[in-house]
Coordinates of C-alpha atoms in Angstrom, one line a residue:
M118 CA 99.1 -0.1 -92.7
K119 CA 95.4 -0.2 -92.4
N120 CA 95.6 -3.9 -91.5
I121 CA 98.0 -3.2 -88.7
I122 CA 95.8 -0.4 -87.3
F123 CA 92.8 -2.8 -87.6
Y124 CA 94.6 -5.6 -85.7
I125 CA 95.8 -3.1 -83.0
F126 CA 92.3 -1.8 -82.6
S127 CA 90.9 -5.3 -82.4
F128 CA 93.5 -6.3 -79.8
L129 CA 92.8 -3.3 -77.7
F130 CA 89.0 -3.8 -78.0
T131 CA 89.5 -7.5 -76.9
L132 CA 91.5 -6.3 -73.9
T133 CA 88.8 -3.8 -73.0
L134 CA 86.1 -6.5 -73.1
W135 CA 88.3 -8.9 -71.0
A136 CA 88.9 -6.1 -68.4
Q137 CA 85.1 -5.5 -68.3
E138 CA 84.4 -9.1 -67.8
K139 CA 87.0 -9.3 -65.0
S140 CA 85.4 -6.4 -63.2
L141 CA 81.9 -7.8 -63.3
L142 CA 80.1 -8.9 -60.1
Q143 CA 81.2 -12.2 -58.7
P144 CA 78.9 -14.8 -57.0
G145 CA 79.8 -15.8 -53.5
T146 CA 79.3 -14.9 -49.8
Y147 CA 80.2 -11.4 -48.7
S148 CA 80.5 -10.7 -44.9
G149 CA 81.3 -7.8 -42.7
V150 CA 80.2 -5.4 -40.0
F151 CA 77.2 -3.2 -40.4
E152 CA 77.6 -0.3 -38.0
K153 CA 75.8 3.0 -37.2
G154 CA 76.8 4.7 -33.9
N155 CA 76.1 2.3 -31.0
F156 CA 74.5 -0.3 -33.3
K157 CA 76.7 -3.1 -34.7
D158 CA 75.8 -6.3 -36.5
D159 CA 77.7 -8.9 -38.4
I160 CA 75.9 -9.5 -41.7
S161 CA 76.4 -11.4 -44.9
F162 CA 75.0 -11.6 -48.4
T163 CA 75.2 -14.8 -50.4
L164 CA 75.0 -14.0 -54.2
Q165 CA 74.2 -16.9 -56.6
K166 CA 73.8 -16.9 -60.4
E167 CA 72.1 -19.7 -62.3
N168 CA 71.1 -19.4 -66.0
E169 CA 71.8 -15.7 -65.9
I170 CA 69.4 -15.3 -63.0
W171 CA 70.8 -13.7 -59.8
T172 CA 69.5 -14.5 -56.3
V173 CA 70.5 -13.0 -52.9
S174 CA 70.0 -14.3 -49.4
F175 CA 70.7 -12.3 -46.2
T176 CA 72.1 -13.7 -43.0
S177 CA 72.5 -12.1 -39.5
L178 CA 73.0 -14.4 -36.6
K179 CA 72.2 -11.7 -34.1
Q180 CA 68.8 -11.3 -35.8
N181 CA 68.3 -15.1 -36.1
A182 CA 68.0 -14.4 -39.8
I183 CA 69.5 -17.2 -41.8
G184 CA 69.4 -17.2 -45.6
I185 CA 66.5 -14.7 -45.9
P186 CA 65.7 -14.3 -49.6
A187 CA 65.8 -10.9 -51.1
R188 CA 63.5 -9.7 -53.8
Q189 CA 63.7 -7.3 -56.8
V190 CA 67.3 -8.3 -57.4
S191 CA 68.8 -6.2 -60.2
V192 CA 72.4 -6.6 -61.6
I193 CA 74.1 -4.2 -63.9
K194 CA 77.7 -5.0 -64.7
D195 CA 79.5 -4.8 -61.3
S196 CA 76.5 -3.4 -59.3
I197 CA 73.7 -5.2 -57.6
S198 CA 70.6 -3.9 -55.8
F199 CA 67.8 -5.7 -53.9
I200 CA 65.1 -5.3 -51.3
L201 CA 64.4 -7.0 -48.0
Q202 CA 60.9 -6.5 -46.4
S203 CA 59.9 -6.6 -42.8
D204 CA 56.5 -6.0 -41.2
R205 CA 57.3 -2.3 -40.7
Y206 CA 60.2 -1.4 -43.1
T207 CA 61.4 -1.7 -46.6
Y208 CA 65.2 -2.1 -46.8
I209 CA 66.8 -1.1 -50.1
F210 CA 70.4 -2.3 -50.6
K211 CA 72.6 -0.9 -53.4
N212 CA 76.0 -2.4 -53.8
K213 CA 79.0 -2.2 -56.1
W214 CA 81.6 -4.9 -56.4
E215 CA 85.3 -3.9 -56.3
S216 CA 87.5 -6.5 -58.0
T217 CA 90.8 -5.1 -56.6
S218 CA 89.7 -5.6 -53.0
Q219 CA 87.2 -8.4 -53.5
R220 CA 84.6 -6.4 -51.6
L221 CA 81.0 -5.3 -51.9
K222 CA 80.7 -1.6 -51.0
G223 CA 77.1 -0.6 -50.5
T224 CA 74.5 1.6 -48.9
L225 CA 71.3 0.6 -47.1
F226 CA 68.3 2.9 -47.5
V227 CA 65.5 2.6 -44.9
D228 CA 63.0 5.2 -44.0
E229 CA 65.0 8.4 -44.3
E230 CA 68.3 6.7 -43.2
Q231 CA 71.3 5.9 -45.3
V232 CA 74.1 3.7 -43.9
S233 CA 77.2 2.7 -45.8
Y234 CA 79.0 -0.6 -45.3
S235 CA 81.8 -2.8 -46.8
L236 CA 81.6 -6.6 -47.1
I237 CA 84.6 -8.8 -48.0
Q238 CA 84.2 -11.9 -50.2
E239 CA 84.7 -15.1 -48.2
T240 CA 87.1 -17.7 -49.5
S241 CA 85.8 -21.3 -49.9
V242 CA 88.1 -22.4 -47.1
G243 CA 86.9 -19.7 -44.7
S244 CA 83.2 -20.2 -45.3
A245 CA 83.2 -24.0 -44.6
S246 CA 83.6 -24.0 -40.8
Y247 CA 80.9 -26.7 -40.1
N248 CA 78.8 -29.4 -41.6
K249 CA 75.1 -29.8 -41.0
E250 CA 73.5 -33.2 -40.5
E251 CA 69.7 -33.8 -40.4
V252 CA 68.9 -36.6 -38.0
T253 CA 66.0 -38.3 -36.3
F254 CA 65.7 -40.0 -32.9
H255 CA 63.0 -41.5 -30.7
N256 CA 61.3 -41.1 -27.4
M257 CA 59.2 -44.2 -26.9
D258 CA 57.1 -44.4 -30.1
L259 CA 57.6 -40.7 -31.1
K260 CA 60.0 -39.8 -33.9
L261 CA 61.7 -36.4 -33.3
S262 CA 63.8 -34.6 -35.9
G263 CA 66.8 -32.3 -35.4
T264 CA 70.1 -31.0 -36.7
I265 CA 73.6 -31.7 -35.6
Y266 CA 76.2 -29.0 -36.5
R267 CA 79.6 -30.6 -36.7
P268 CA 82.6 -28.1 -36.6
D269 CA 85.4 -28.6 -39.1
N270 CA 87.8 -28.1 -36.1
P271 CA 85.9 -29.4 -33.1
N272 CA 87.2 -28.7 -29.6
G273 CA 85.6 -31.8 -28.1
N274 CA 82.6 -30.1 -26.4
A275 CA 79.0 -30.2 -27.3
L276 CA 75.9 -28.0 -26.5
V277 CA 72.3 -29.1 -26.8
F278 CA 69.5 -26.5 -27.1
L279 CA 66.4 -27.4 -25.2
T280 CA 62.9 -26.8 -26.6
S281 CA 60.9 -23.9 -25.2
S282 CA 57.2 -22.8 -24.8
G283 CA 54.5 -22.8 -27.4
G284 CA 54.7 -24.3 -30.9
G285 CA 58.1 -23.1 -31.9
D286 CA 60.3 -25.5 -33.9
R287 CA 64.1 -25.7 -34.0
S288 CA 64.5 -22.5 -36.1
G289 CA 64.3 -20.4 -32.9
S290 CA 67.8 -21.7 -31.8
R291 CA 69.3 -22.1 -35.3
A292 CA 71.4 -18.9 -35.2
E293 CA 73.0 -19.8 -31.9
A294 CA 73.6 -23.4 -33.0
I295 CA 75.5 -22.1 -36.0
Y296 CA 77.3 -19.4 -34.0
F297 CA 78.8 -21.9 -31.5
A298 CA 79.5 -24.5 -34.2
K299 CA 81.7 -21.9 -35.9
K300 CA 83.6 -21.7 -32.6
G301 CA 84.3 -25.4 -32.5
I302 CA 81.4 -26.6 -30.3
T303 CA 79.3 -29.5 -31.7
T304 CA 75.7 -28.3 -31.4
F305 CA 72.3 -30.0 -31.6
H306 CA 68.8 -28.7 -31.6
Y307 CA 65.5 -30.4 -32.6
D308 CA 61.9 -29.7 -33.3
K309 CA 59.7 -29.9 -30.2
R310 CA 57.2 -32.7 -30.3
G311 CA 54.3 -31.6 -32.5
T312 CA 56.3 -28.9 -34.4
G313 CA 58.3 -28.9 -37.5
Q314 CA 59.1 -32.5 -38.5
S315 CA 58.6 -34.1 -35.1
E316 CA 55.7 -36.3 -34.1
G317 CA 53.5 -35.8 -31.1
N318 CA 51.5 -33.1 -29.4
W319 CA 53.2 -30.5 -27.2
Q320 CA 49.9 -29.0 -25.9
T321 CA 48.8 -32.2 -24.2
A322 CA 52.4 -33.2 -23.1
K323 CA 53.3 -32.9 -19.4
M324 CA 56.6 -31.3 -18.4
D325 CA 58.0 -34.8 -17.6
D326 CA 57.2 -35.8 -21.2
L327 CA 59.2 -32.8 -22.6
V328 CA 62.1 -33.5 -20.3
E329 CA 62.2 -37.1 -21.5
D330 CA 62.4 -35.7 -25.0
D331 CA 65.4 -33.6 -24.0
I332 CA 67.1 -36.6 -22.3
N333 CA 66.7 -38.7 -25.4
A334 CA 68.0 -35.9 -27.5
I335 CA 71.1 -35.5 -25.3
T336 CA 71.7 -39.2 -25.2
F337 CA 71.3 -39.5 -29.0
L338 CA 73.8 -36.7 -29.6
S339 CA 76.4 -38.4 -27.3
N340 CA 76.0 -41.7 -29.1
A341 CA 76.0 -40.1 -32.6
T342 CA 79.1 -38.1 -32.0
G343 CA 81.1 -40.1 -29.4
I344 CA 81.1 -37.1 -27.1
S345 CA 80.7 -38.1 -23.5
L346 CA 78.0 -36.6 -21.3
S347 CA 80.7 -35.0 -19.2
E348 CA 81.6 -32.8 -22.3
I349 CA 78.0 -31.9 -23.1
G350 CA 76.2 -28.8 -21.8
I351 CA 72.6 -27.8 -22.1
K352 CA 71.1 -24.4 -22.8
G353 CA 67.5 -23.2 -22.6
S354 CA 65.5 -20.0 -22.7
S355 CA 62.3 -19.1 -21.0
Q356 CA 60.4 -22.4 -20.5
G357 CA 63.5 -24.1 -21.8
A358 CA 65.5 -22.5 -19.0
T359 CA 63.1 -23.8 -16.4
K360 CA 64.1 -27.4 -17.5
I361 CA 67.8 -26.7 -16.9
P362 CA 68.0 -27.5 -13.2
Y363 CA 65.6 -30.4 -13.6
L364 CA 67.8 -32.0 -16.3
L365 CA 71.1 -31.3 -14.5
F366 CA 69.6 -33.1 -11.4
K367 CA 68.4 -36.0 -13.5
M368 CA 71.6 -36.3 -15.5
P369 CA 74.4 -35.5 -13.1
S370 CA 77.0 -36.5 -15.7
L371 CA 76.2 -33.4 -17.8
A372 CA 78.9 -30.8 -17.9
Y373 CA 77.0 -27.5 -17.3
G374 CA 73.7 -25.6 -17.8
I375 CA 72.9 -22.2 -19.2
A376 CA 69.5 -20.7 -18.2
V377 CA 68.4 -17.6 -20.1
S378 CA 65.3 -15.6 -18.9
C379 CA 64.3 -18.1 -16.3
P380 CA 61.3 -17.3 -14.1
A381 CA 61.6 -17.9 -10.3
S382 CA 58.0 -19.1 -10.2
S383 CA 55.6 -21.4 -11.9
L384 CA 54.9 -21.0 -15.6
L385 CA 51.4 -19.8 -14.6
E386 CA 52.8 -17.0 -12.5
S387 CA 55.2 -16.1 -15.4
D388 CA 52.3 -15.9 -17.9
L389 CA 50.3 -13.8 -15.4
N390 CA 53.2 -11.4 -14.9
A391 CA 53.5 -11.0 -18.7
W392 CA 49.8 -10.2 -18.9
K393 CA 50.2 -7.6 -16.1
N394 CA 53.0 -5.9 -17.8
A395 CA 51.1 -5.7 -21.0
N396 CA 48.0 -4.2 -19.3
S397 CA 49.4 -2.1 -16.4
D398 CA 49.3 1.3 -18.2
K399 CA 45.8 0.7 -19.5
L400 CA 44.2 -0.6 -16.3
G401 CA 45.9 1.5 -13.7
D402 CA 44.3 1.0 -10.3
D403 CA 42.1 -1.8 -11.7
L404 CA 45.1 -4.0 -12.6
E405 CA 45.0 -6.2 -9.5
A406 CA 41.2 -6.8 -9.7
A407 CA 41.5 -7.8 -13.4
A408 CA 44.6 -9.9 -12.6
N409 CA 42.7 -11.9 -10.1
L410 CA 40.2 -13.0 -12.8
Q411 CA 43.0 -13.6 -15.3
R412 CA 44.7 -15.8 -12.7
K413 CA 41.6 -18.0 -12.5
V414 CA 41.6 -18.3 -16.3
F415 CA 45.2 -19.6 -16.2
Q416 CA 44.3 -21.8 -13.2
Y417 CA 41.5 -23.4 -15.2
I418 CA 43.8 -24.0 -18.2
G419 CA 46.3 -25.5 -15.9
G420 CA 43.7 -27.9 -14.5
L421 CA 43.9 -26.3 -11.0
I422 CA 40.3 -25.2 -10.7
A423 CA 37.0 -26.5 -12.1
K424 CA 35.2 -24.9 -15.0
E425 CA 32.3 -24.0 -12.7
E426 CA 34.5 -21.9 -10.4
L427 CA 35.8 -19.9 -13.3
E428 CA 32.4 -19.4 -14.9
K429 CA 31.2 -18.1 -11.5
A430 CA 34.1 -15.6 -11.3
I431 CA 33.4 -14.5 -14.9
S432 CA 29.7 -13.9 -14.1
E433 CA 30.5 -11.9 -11.0
N434 CA 32.9 -9.6 -12.9
E435 CA 31.5 -9.3 -16.4
S436 CA 30.0 -5.8 -15.7
A437 CA 33.3 -4.4 -14.4
S438 CA 34.9 -1.7 -16.5
W439 CA 38.1 -3.7 -16.8
F440 CA 36.5 -7.0 -17.8
T441 CA 37.2 -6.7 -21.6
A442 CA 41.0 -6.5 -20.8
V443 CA 41.0 -10.1 -19.4
W444 CA 41.8 -12.8 -21.9
I445 CA 39.2 -15.5 -21.8
P446 CA 39.3 -18.3 -24.3
N447 CA 36.4 -20.4 -25.4
L448 CA 36.1 -22.6 -22.3
D449 CA 34.7 -25.5 -24.2
E450 CA 37.8 -25.6 -26.5
V451 CA 40.4 -25.3 -23.8
V452 CA 43.1 -28.0 -23.7
I453 CA 44.1 -28.6 -20.1
D454 CA 47.9 -27.9 -19.8
P455 CA 49.4 -29.2 -16.5
K456 CA 52.7 -27.6 -17.5
L457 CA 51.5 -24.3 -16.1
S458 CA 52.0 -25.7 -12.5
Y459 CA 55.6 -26.5 -13.1
S460 CA 58.3 -24.4 -11.3
P461 CA 62.1 -24.8 -11.6
M462 CA 62.6 -23.7 -8.0
T463 CA 62.3 -27.3 -6.8
Y464 CA 65.6 -28.2 -8.4
F465 CA 68.0 -25.2 -8.2
D466 CA 69.3 -26.2 -4.8
K467 CA 70.2 -29.7 -6.1
V468 CA 72.4 -28.5 -9.0
K469 CA 76.1 -29.4 -8.6
Q470 CA 77.3 -28.6 -12.1
P471 CA 78.5 -25.2 -13.4
L472 CA 75.5 -22.9 -14.0
L473 CA 75.1 -19.6 -15.9
L474 CA 72.0 -17.6 -15.4
I475 CA 71.3 -14.6 -17.8
Q476 CA 68.5 -12.2 -17.4
G477 CA 67.6 -8.9 -19.0
S478 CA 66.7 -5.8 -17.0
K479 CA 63.8 -5.1 -19.4
D480 CA 62.3 -8.6 -19.4
E481 CA 58.6 -8.1 -20.1
I482 CA 57.6 -11.6 -19.0
I483 CA 59.4 -12.6 -15.8
P484 CA 59.8 -10.3 -12.8
L485 CA 63.1 -8.5 -12.4
E486 CA 63.7 -10.1 -9.0
S487 CA 63.7 -13.6 -10.5
H488 CA 67.5 -13.7 -10.7
A489 CA 67.9 -12.7 -7.0
I490 CA 65.3 -15.4 -5.9
I491 CA 67.1 -18.0 -8.0
S492 CA 70.5 -17.0 -6.6
S493 CA 69.2 -17.5 -3.0
A494 CA 67.7 -20.9 -4.0
I495 CA 71.1 -22.0 -5.3
K496 CA 73.0 -21.2 -2.1
P497 CA 72.1 -24.4 -0.2
S498 CA 73.8 -26.5 -3.0
K499 CA 77.1 -24.7 -2.3
N500 CA 77.6 -24.5 -6.0
E501 CA 80.8 -22.5 -6.5
D502 CA 80.5 -22.5 -10.3
Y503 CA 77.4 -20.4 -10.4
Q504 CA 77.4 -17.1 -12.3
L505 CA 74.7 -14.5 -12.8
V506 CA 74.8 -12.0 -15.7
L507 CA 72.2 -9.2 -15.7
L508 CA 72.1 -7.4 -19.0
E509 CA 70.9 -3.8 -19.0
N510 CA 68.2 -3.0 -21.6
A511 CA 67.8 -6.6 -22.7
N512 CA 64.3 -8.0 -23.0
H513 CA 63.0 -11.6 -22.5
S514 CA 64.4 -12.7 -25.9
M515 CA 67.8 -11.1 -25.2
Y516 CA 67.2 -8.4 -27.8
F517 CA 68.5 -4.9 -27.0
V518 CA 65.6 -2.5 -26.3
G519 CA 67.6 0.6 -25.2
E520 CA 68.4 3.7 -27.2
S521 CA 69.7 2.7 -30.6
D522 CA 71.3 4.8 -33.3
F523 CA 69.8 2.4 -35.8
P524 CA 66.3 1.3 -34.5
Y525 CA 65.3 -0.3 -37.8
W526 CA 66.7 -3.8 -37.0
A527 CA 66.0 -5.7 -33.9
A528 CA 69.3 -7.4 -32.8
L529 CA 70.6 -9.3 -29.8
H530 CA 72.0 -7.4 -26.9
P531 CA 75.6 -6.7 -27.8
E532 CA 77.0 -8.3 -24.6
Y533 CA 74.8 -11.4 -24.7
L534 CA 76.8 -13.7 -27.0
E535 CA 80.0 -12.3 -25.5
A536 CA 78.9 -13.3 -22.0
L537 CA 78.1 -16.8 -23.2
V538 CA 81.5 -17.2 -24.9
N539 CA 83.5 -15.9 -22.0
W540 CA 81.8 -18.2 -19.5
L541 CA 82.1 -21.2 -21.8
E542 CA 85.8 -20.5 -22.2
Q543 CA 86.2 -20.5 -18.4
I544 CA 84.2 -23.7 -17.9
T545 CA 85.5 -25.8 -20.8
G546 CA 89.0 -24.4 -21.1
S547 CA 88.6 -24.1 -24.8

């Protein structure tokens, strides 16, 4: 009898252990909607386990956060907690895995806020929606590096993301490249010359040089994928947007262009407007006087005036109360940048392809009237496939800057990606 009881007890104990093991946390990618009031974001956690060590990475396309590693990962049975850190906030995530629903149910703690969420485990089939291919191509003797995202179910269309201002590499457009690849569009972006893994020097390059890089990128994508130019569109933001009409004019076979946060002026005037917006509250009535000197600084950097003229203006104004607000670099170290003279306005009236222009009402860099000026410039072309979208409370980077019920994460304007998708569906029919 004792043996029977022992065997029954052993069997039940084994079943209990088996049940516990089945309820333990499972590696994989968990995705869902994080929502608080008027704030909504699609997020995912990728949980991996190797040699009993757990790691977590966080992804949010609307935040351009791809595979951000978490720290202080702690796993106890079917629960996992970890921390993400930004410049301003510490985000503490506490999660519990539910085996019956294949979900992670969790709570985010930040500042004094607590928000609950539920993420479902992705299947291997659902998560494999595109393949990533690292490639290189050339413009003359320069080797440039980029990434092609090939959808598992391509719709025959492609989209190339143009490089923008400064020294940013391809990571700035990575989230959107992935987003549209998941929707069936073959996408391509690359490191601007002199950034990432690309050769060259973007600071000394002229605008024509950068446009030639873009042309070679577009041609390379067409040859590598077999997608004709008539099925390839281009998208650019800020300085990248200013190249859209130029490229559509030079490559009339291209399908369409999308210009986001495009100034209706030279790049110099755009930079000056950004400086004015940043200093208007501080300088008050002295803003225009200070702006006149700041303009001369930009003109010198752009190669439009001689060093002696700028030095004279500095000498005449260095005793002014507003002088310290003017940004003046070491003049002996300035690299002349002729791109500052470039303006997209020369080419808008020559564009025949479909064109989408998107601007935010809270753009801190380009003037609010830019979209109206560009619209007027397009009219002579009689382009009937032109559309303007003005997003309320979107800034230059298309992030939402209005009142938010969850102000701890910066995220894209909720209507931005929707506007792109709706327009592309109309233009491409897919």
